[in-house]
PDB file of C-alpha atoms in Angstrom:
ATOM      1  CA  GLN A   1      32.981  94.005 183.457  1.00 81.00           C
ATOM      2  CA  VAL A   2      35.168  96.625 182.560  1.00 87.00           C
ATOM      3  CA  GLN A   3      37.367  96.534 179.212  1.00 93.00           C
ATOM      4  CA  LEU A   4      40.188  98.980 178.556  1.00 95.00           C
ATOM      5  CA  VAL A   5      41.543 100.263 175.152  1.00 94.00           C
ATOM      6  CA  GLU A   6      44.837 101.465 175.253  1.00 95.00           C
ATOM      7  CA  SER A   7      46.266 103.745 172.561  1.00 95.00           C
ATOM      8  CA  GLY A   8      49.201 105.868 171.664  1.00 96.00           C
ATOM      9  CA  GLY A   9      52.042 104.264 172.685  1.00 94.00           C
ATOM     10  CA  GLY A  10      55.072 104.303 170.384  1.00 97.00           C
ATOM     11  CA  LEU A  11      58.657 104.849 169.454  1.00 98.00           C
ATOM     12  CA  VAL A  12      59.909 108.878 170.064  1.00 98.00           C
ATOM     13  CA  GLN A  13      63.158 110.207 170.664  1.00 98.00           C
ATOM     14  CA  ALA A  14      64.660 111.593 173.632  1.00 98.00           C
ATOM     15  CA  GLY A  15      63.105 115.065 174.725  1.00 98.00           C
ATOM     16  CA  GLY A  16      59.913 114.323 172.976  1.00 98.00           C
ATOM     17  CA  SER A  17      56.171 113.846 173.821  1.00 98.00           C
ATOM     18  CA  LEU A  18      53.622 111.114 173.358  1.00 98.00           C
ATOM     19  CA  ARG A  19      49.763 110.690 174.642  1.00 98.00           C
ATOM     20  CA  LEU A  20      48.419 107.626 175.876  1.00 98.00           C
ATOM     21  CA  SER A  21      44.728 107.226 175.718  1.00 98.00           C
ATOM     22  CA  CYS A  22      42.827 104.565 177.698  1.00 97.00           C
ATOM     23  CA  ALA A  23      38.644 104.165 176.991  1.00 95.00           C
ATOM     24  CA  ALA A  24      36.780 101.974 179.466  1.00 93.00           C
ATOM     25  CA  SER A  25      33.499 100.408 178.479  1.00 91.00           C
ATOM     26  CA  ALA A  26      32.168  99.373 181.914  1.00 79.00           C
ATOM     27  CA  ASP A  27      28.482  98.025 181.675  1.00 75.00           C
ATOM     28  CA  ASP A  28      26.927  98.778 185.344  1.00 78.00           C
ATOM     29  CA  VAL A  29      30.271  99.392 186.890  1.00 82.00           C
ATOM     30  CA  SER A  30      30.932 102.558 188.631  1.00 87.00           C
ATOM     31  CA  ILE A  31      34.656 103.269 188.036  1.00 89.00           C
ATOM     32  CA  ASN A  32      36.538 105.378 190.725  1.00 92.00           C
ATOM     33  CA  THR A  33      40.118 105.469 190.125  1.00 95.00           C
ATOM     34  CA  MET A  34      41.814 105.384 186.744  1.00 96.00           C
ATOM     35  CA  GLY A  35      45.664 105.639 186.026  1.00 97.00           C
ATOM     36  CA  TRP A  36      48.844 104.231 184.345  1.00 98.00           C
ATOM     37  CA  TYR A  37      51.502 101.885 185.627  1.00 98.00           C
ATOM     38  CA  ARG A  38      54.333 100.447 183.590  1.00 98.00           C
ATOM     39  CA  ARG A  39      56.594  97.859 183.667  1.00 98.00           C
ATOM     40  CA  ALA A  40      60.353  98.536 182.314  1.00 97.00           C
ATOM     41  CA  PRO A  41      62.508  95.302 181.076  1.00 92.00           C
ATOM     42  CA  GLY A  42      63.800  93.583 184.026  1.00 94.00           C
ATOM     43  CA  LYS A  43      61.680  95.599 186.639  1.00 96.00           C
ATOM     44  CA  GLN A  44      58.213  95.280 188.371  1.00 97.00           C
ATOM     45  CA  ARG A  45      55.258  97.191 187.548  1.00 97.00           C
ATOM     46  CA  GLU A  46      55.069 100.493 189.219  1.00 98.00           C
ATOM     47  CA  LEU A  47      52.752 103.640 189.425  1.00 98.00           C
ATOM     48  CA  VAL A  48      52.936 105.969 187.028  1.00 98.00           C
ATOM     49  CA  ALA A  49      49.759 108.288 187.519  1.00 98.00           C
ATOM     50  CA  THR A  50      46.566 107.872 188.990  1.00 98.00           C
ATOM     51  CA  MET A  51      43.564 110.461 188.988  1.00 97.00           C
ATOM     52  CA  THR A  52      40.345 109.679 190.981  1.00 94.00           C
ATOM     53  CA  ASN A  53      36.936 110.654 189.884  1.00 89.00           C
ATOM     54  CA  GLY A  54      36.623 113.763 191.891  1.00 92.00           C
ATOM     55  CA  GLY A  55      40.079 114.787 190.079  1.00 94.00           C
ATOM     56  CA  ASN A  56      42.680 114.183 193.037  1.00 97.00           C
ATOM     57  CA  THR A  57      45.838 112.832 191.290  1.00 98.00           C
ATOM     58  CA  ASN A  58      49.163 110.850 192.365  1.00 98.00           C
ATOM     59  CA  TYR A  59      52.256 111.018 190.417  1.00 98.00           C
ATOM     60  CA  ALA A  60      55.384 108.966 190.708  1.00 98.00           C
ATOM     61  CA  ASP A  61      58.584 111.332 191.645  1.00 98.00           C
ATOM     62  CA  SER A  62      60.220 110.380 188.750  1.00 98.00           C
ATOM     63  CA  VAL A  63      57.425 111.807 186.047  1.00 98.00           C
ATOM     64  CA  LYS A  64      56.346 114.662 188.087  1.00 98.00           C
ATOM     65  CA  GLY A  65      56.813 117.960 186.213  1.00 98.00           C
ATOM     66  CA  ARG A  66      56.802 115.947 182.667  1.00 98.00           C
ATOM     67  CA  PHE A  67      53.564 113.824 182.874  1.00 98.00           C
ATOM     68  CA  THR A  68      50.300 115.159 183.080  1.00 98.00           C
ATOM     69  CA  ILE A  69      47.310 112.610 183.813  1.00 98.00           C
ATOM     70  CA  SER A  70      43.743 113.750 182.823  1.00 97.00           C
ATOM     71  CA  ARG A  71      40.549 112.289 182.519  1.00 96.00           C
ATOM     72  CA  ASP A  72      36.924 112.503 180.977  1.00 93.00           C
ATOM     73  CA  ASN A  73      34.563 111.257 183.322  1.00 88.00           C
ATOM     74  CA  ALA A  74      31.432 110.911 180.845  1.00 88.00           C
ATOM     75  CA  LYS A  75      33.592 109.226 178.653  1.00 89.00           C
ATOM     76  CA  ASN A  76      35.259 107.043 181.020  1.00 89.00           C
ATOM     77  CA  THR A  77      38.560 107.751 179.265  1.00 94.00           C
ATOM     78  CA  VAL A  78      41.606 108.474 180.982  1.00 97.00           C
ATOM     79  CA  TYR A  79      44.866 110.363 179.147  1.00 98.00           C
ATOM     80  CA  LEU A  80      48.564 110.560 180.071  1.00 98.00           C
ATOM     81  CA  GLN A  81      50.543 113.296 178.452  1.00 98.00           C
ATOM     82  CA  MET A  82      53.915 112.369 178.289  1.00 98.00           C
ATOM     83  CA  ASN A  83      56.724 115.293 177.753  1.00 98.00           C
ATOM     84  CA  SER A  84      60.430 115.582 177.973  1.00 98.00           C
ATOM     85  CA  LEU A  85      60.911 112.021 177.595  1.00 98.00           C
ATOM     86  CA  LYS A  86      63.759 109.902 178.641  1.00 98.00           C
ATOM     87  CA  ALA A  87      65.294 106.377 177.732  1.00 97.00           C
ATOM     88  CA  GLU A  88      64.136 105.447 181.333  1.00 97.00           C
ATOM     89  CA  ASP A  89      60.851 106.018 180.986  1.00 98.00           C
ATOM     90  CA  THR A  90      60.685 102.970 178.111  1.00 98.00           C
ATOM     91  CA  ALA A  91      58.290 100.481 179.331  1.00 98.00           C
ATOM     92  CA  VAL A  92      55.122  98.751 178.634  1.00 98.00           C
ATOM     93  CA  TYR A  93      52.352 101.057 180.141  1.00 98.00           C
ATOM     94  CA  TYR A  94      48.985 100.046 181.447  1.00 98.00           C
ATOM     95  CA  CYS A  95      45.822 101.477 182.103  1.00 98.00           C
ATOM     96  CA  ASN A  96      43.889 100.677 185.224  1.00 97.00           C
ATOM     97  CA  ALA A  97      40.515 101.194 186.201  1.00 95.00           C
ATOM     98  CA  GLN A  98      39.263 100.618 189.963  1.00 94.00           C
ATOM     99  CA  SER A  99      36.217 100.038 190.959  1.00 91.00           C
ATOM    100  CA  ARG A 100      34.601  99.884 194.736  1.00 89.00           C
ATOM    101  CA  ILE A 101      35.628  95.837 194.344  1.00 89.00           C
ATOM    102  CA  PHE A 102      37.779  94.760 191.727  1.00 91.00           C
ATOM    103  CA  SER A 103      40.825  96.217 189.738  1.00 94.00           C
ATOM    104  CA  PHE A 104      40.960  95.886 185.811  1.00 95.00           C
ATOM    105  CA  TRP A 105      44.014  96.151 183.706  1.00 96.00           C
ATOM    106  CA  GLY A 106      44.582  97.050 179.996  1.00 96.00           C
ATOM    107  CA  GLN A 107      46.527  94.832 177.526  1.00 96.00           C
ATOM    108  CA  GLY A 108      49.325  97.378 177.857  1.00 97.00           C
ATOM    109  CA  THR A 109      50.923  99.683 175.347  1.00 97.00           C
ATOM    110  CA  GLN A 110      54.726  99.690 174.282  1.00 98.00           C
ATOM    111  CA  VAL A 111      56.470 103.379 174.792  1.00 98.00           C
ATOM    112  CA  THR A 112      60.051 103.169 173.637  1.00 98.00           C
ATOM    113  CA  VAL A 113      62.342 106.416 174.121  1.00 98.00           C
ATOM    114  CA  SER A 114      65.522 106.289 172.076  1.00 97.00           C
ATOM    115  CA  SER A 115      68.468 108.223 173.338  1.00 89.00           C
TER     116      SER A 115
END
């Protein structure tokens, strides 16, 4: 089993920054890709950014150049540095971790950007 604990959400003004963290406790599970997804009010969940354990990254077009994903494989922790935040970034952000077979989700952390 894998448990994901997220932190770092909150309220910020447009143009500001936030850093999300997600720590995975993985007993006898090898984690491959870790990343972040978000669900805005009234919308479907969408990919924000992912990173493989080899360091390959994938970003949504809407966050390229503003968000940076990073990872500490030794700690099974993934981070999302969010800069130049916009009101449309307001959403619940979910951490995701994938093993070879399963996909695990965190409980979500609210990010609210005031304009």
